[in-house]
Amino acid sequence: MIIHTERLTKRYGRRPALTGLDLDVPAGVLFGYLGPNGAGKTTTIRILAGLLRPTSGRATVFGADVVRDREAVQSRIGYLPGDFVAYPDLTAGDYLRYMGNLRGGVDPSSTARLAKRLDLDLGQVVGAMSHGNRQKVGIAQAFQHDPELLVLDEPTQGLDPLVQREFLGMLREARQAGKTVFLSSHVLSEVEAVADVVGILREGGLVEVASVAELKAKALRRLDLTFEGEVPAERLRAVPGVTEVHANGSGVQLVVEGSTAELFAVAAPYRITGVVSHEPDLEEIFLTYYGKA
């Protein structure tokens, strides 16, 4: 496993941020890490990056302990914090050269390519930049040394839609090149578009780890069925997995959890004339987990 945690716990005074987190992220995947503010996402990321010490438990990256072997871990990751700041009196180019030198040197052509893709002006002073342009600098410093693992905390905040799309393309290319990406984001549509696996964090602990396809397969589906004649509302209400049935003239609106196979087996003899399926997206699935007691 590229990332592995065992009973990882972090408390700030009496307030728990992580509560016995067990997490495994294999090589070569894009892992989406989801949860609202206060769930423990940023705390996890800062521990993985060697910027926080856990209260108890342990975390390893590339098999190296993030506390004992912090420098070895940091040399192999590209890290973008959620509150990225850079030296305001340096130009973007000077800052990226400085960061590259700290990592043993970075090919200037790599930085130039990233700047072109992100529409980043390397000659502009960081302190005079908009929030979105400063975020581009942060992305460039995380990518420019071609790290084996990218750890990104809310990377698209402040970016315009065109740059967001380019950034998502960069993530896909990193995964195709065999890199591992650990991505925390509030923009669930972006995570859905690129993630192989999603982890949902709630109150400092994982409540689910699954692929987006697996989550959708277990999610609630909303269906509108129209019938030529009799509407079998009560028959459909008795089908396992059907949680809601609302008759409406010649049709019904249903909510189904999991497979719809049995539902259609019961409905088919009643001559269905129309089917509209409202497929769940990652946001709906996420809210489902946060709606559970």
mmCIF file of C-alpha atoms in Angstrom, residues 45-152:
data_model
loop_
_atom_site.group_PDB
_atom_site.id
_atom_site.type_symbol
_atom_site.label_atom_id
_atom_site.label_comp_id
_atom_site.label_asym_id
_atom_site.label_seq_id
_atom_site.Cartn_x
_atom_site.Cartn_y
_atom_site.Cartn_z
ATOM 1 C CA ILE A 45 -3.537 15.045 4.962
ATOM 2 C CA ARG A 46 -1.286 17.054 7.271
ATOM 3 C CA ILE A 47 -0.291 13.892 9.122
ATOM 4 C CA LEU A 48 0.489 12.117 5.831
ATOM 5 C CA ALA A 49 2.601 15.096 4.752
ATOM 6 C CA GLY A 50 4.567 15.022 8.017
ATOM 7 C CA LEU A 51 3.227 18.353 9.261
ATOM 8 C CA LEU A 52 1.281 16.973 12.247
ATOM 9 C CA ARG A 53 2.038 14.232 14.730
ATOM 10 C CA PRO A 54 -0.797 11.843 15.533
ATOM 11 C CA THR A 55 -1.966 11.540 19.110
ATOM 12 C CA SER A 56 -1.860 7.754 18.719
ATOM 13 C CA GLY A 57 -1.782 5.132 16.001
ATOM 14 C CA ARG A 58 0.511 5.328 12.998
ATOM 15 C CA ALA A 59 0.639 6.224 9.330
ATOM 16 C CA THR A 60 3.060 5.080 6.646
ATOM 17 C CA VAL A 61 3.669 6.345 3.118
ATOM 18 C CA PHE A 62 5.685 4.084 0.799
ATOM 19 C CA GLY A 63 6.182 1.913 3.878
ATOM 20 C CA ALA A 64 7.990 4.720 5.740
ATOM 21 C CA ASP A 65 6.648 6.050 9.015
ATOM 22 C CA VAL A 66 5.511 9.657 8.515
ATOM 23 C CA VAL A 67 6.922 10.696 11.902
ATOM 24 C CA ARG A 68 10.240 8.821 12.105
ATOM 25 C CA ASP A 69 10.991 9.036 8.375
ATOM 26 C CA ARG A 70 9.383 12.366 7.607
ATOM 27 C CA GLU A 71 12.064 13.670 5.226
ATOM 28 C CA ALA A 72 12.078 10.435 3.208
ATOM 29 C CA VAL A 73 8.316 10.658 2.816
ATOM 30 C CA GLN A 74 8.290 14.350 1.932
ATOM 31 C CA SER A 75 10.900 13.861 -0.796
ATOM 32 C CA ARG A 76 8.563 11.521 -2.703
ATOM 33 C CA ILE A 77 5.258 13.393 -2.525
ATOM 34 C CA GLY A 78 3.765 16.454 -4.157
ATOM 35 C CA TYR A 79 1.697 18.272 -1.551
ATOM 36 C CA LEU A 80 -0.825 21.058 -1.987
ATOM 37 C CA PRO A 81 -2.330 22.338 1.279
ATOM 38 C CA GLY A 82 -5.849 23.665 1.398
ATOM 39 C CA ASP A 83 -4.537 27.010 2.636
ATOM 40 C CA PHE A 84 -1.610 27.337 0.204
ATOM 41 C CA VAL A 85 0.565 30.429 0.606
ATOM 42 C CA ALA A 86 3.844 31.397 -1.069
ATOM 43 C CA TYR A 87 6.436 34.118 -0.494
ATOM 44 C CA PRO A 88 4.558 37.237 -1.648
ATOM 45 C CA ASP A 89 7.629 39.199 -2.779
ATOM 46 C CA LEU A 90 8.825 36.497 -5.222
ATOM 47 C CA THR A 91 7.641 36.030 -8.773
ATOM 48 C CA ALA A 92 5.905 32.742 -9.531
ATOM 49 C CA GLY A 93 8.973 31.613 -11.492
ATOM 50 C CA ASP A 94 11.389 32.472 -8.669
ATOM 51 C CA TYR A 95 9.208 30.695 -6.122
ATOM 52 C CA LEU A 96 8.948 27.551 -8.235
ATOM 53 C CA ARG A 97 12.726 27.550 -8.810
ATOM 54 C CA TYR A 98 13.261 27.902 -5.070
ATOM 55 C CA MET A 99 10.929 24.993 -4.321
ATOM 56 C CA GLY A 100 12.562 22.928 -7.052
ATOM 57 C CA ASN A 101 16.014 23.545 -5.587
ATOM 58 C CA LEU A 102 14.790 22.401 -2.183
ATOM 59 C CA ARG A 103 13.901 19.114 -3.847
ATOM 60 C CA GLY A 104 17.305 18.736 -5.465
ATOM 61 C CA GLY A 105 16.571 20.543 -8.706
ATOM 62 C CA VAL A 106 13.719 20.517 -11.227
ATOM 63 C CA ASP A 107 14.003 20.677 -15.002
ATOM 64 C CA PRO A 108 12.939 24.255 -15.969
ATOM 65 C CA SER A 109 11.110 22.865 -18.998
ATOM 66 C CA SER A 110 8.813 20.908 -16.660
ATOM 67 C CA THR A 111 7.871 24.118 -14.838
ATOM 68 C CA ALA A 112 7.363 25.953 -18.115
ATOM 69 C CA ARG A 113 5.034 23.233 -19.431
ATOM 70 C CA LEU A 114 2.943 23.345 -16.266
ATOM 71 C CA ALA A 115 2.751 27.136 -16.402
ATOM 72 C CA LYS A 116 1.508 26.993 -19.992
ATOM 73 C CA ARG A 117 -1.139 24.385 -19.196
ATOM 74 C CA LEU A 118 -2.369 26.338 -16.191
ATOM 75 C CA ASP A 119 -2.160 29.736 -17.929
ATOM 76 C CA LEU A 120 0.215 30.908 -15.194
ATOM 77 C CA ASP A 121 2.354 34.035 -15.661
ATOM 78 C CA LEU A 122 5.750 33.086 -14.188
ATOM 79 C CA GLY A 123 6.861 36.734 -14.182
ATOM 80 C CA GLN A 124 4.058 37.984 -11.941
ATOM 81 C CA VAL A 125 4.764 38.671 -8.277
ATOM 82 C CA VAL A 126 2.865 36.262 -6.043
ATOM 83 C CA GLY A 127 1.647 39.015 -3.718
ATOM 84 C CA ALA A 128 -0.076 40.767 -6.636
ATOM 85 C CA MET A 129 -1.910 37.651 -7.801
ATOM 86 C CA SER A 130 -5.573 36.768 -7.465
ATOM 87 C CA HIS A 131 -6.488 33.802 -5.303
ATOM 88 C CA GLY A 132 -6.992 31.638 -8.387
ATOM 89 C CA ASN A 133 -3.560 32.467 -9.799
ATOM 90 C CA ARG A 134 -1.880 31.772 -6.458
ATOM 91 C CA GLN A 135 -3.636 28.393 -6.507
ATOM 92 C CA LYS A 136 -2.041 27.714 -9.890
ATOM 93 C CA VAL A 137 1.376 28.322 -8.311
ATOM 94 C CA GLY A 138 0.491 25.808 -5.612
ATOM 95 C CA ILE A 139 -0.539 23.215 -8.168
ATOM 96 C CA ALA A 140 2.649 23.775 -10.181
ATOM 97 C CA GLN A 141 4.897 23.304 -7.136
ATOM 98 C CA ALA A 142 3.109 20.040 -6.289
ATOM 99 C CA PHE A 143 3.506 18.631 -9.818
ATOM 100 C CA GLN A 144 6.795 20.038 -11.092
ATOM 101 C CA HIS A 145 9.163 17.466 -9.577
ATOM 102 C CA ASP A 146 7.146 14.513 -10.969
ATOM 103 C CA PRO A 147 6.312 12.953 -7.574
ATOM 104 C CA GLU A 148 5.198 9.360 -7.095
ATOM 105 C CA LEU A 149 2.321 10.463 -4.852
ATOM 106 C CA LEU A 150 0.209 13.616 -5.086
ATOM 107 C CA VAL A 151 -1.564 14.689 -1.883
ATOM 108 C CA LEU A 152 -3.980 17.483 -2.760
#
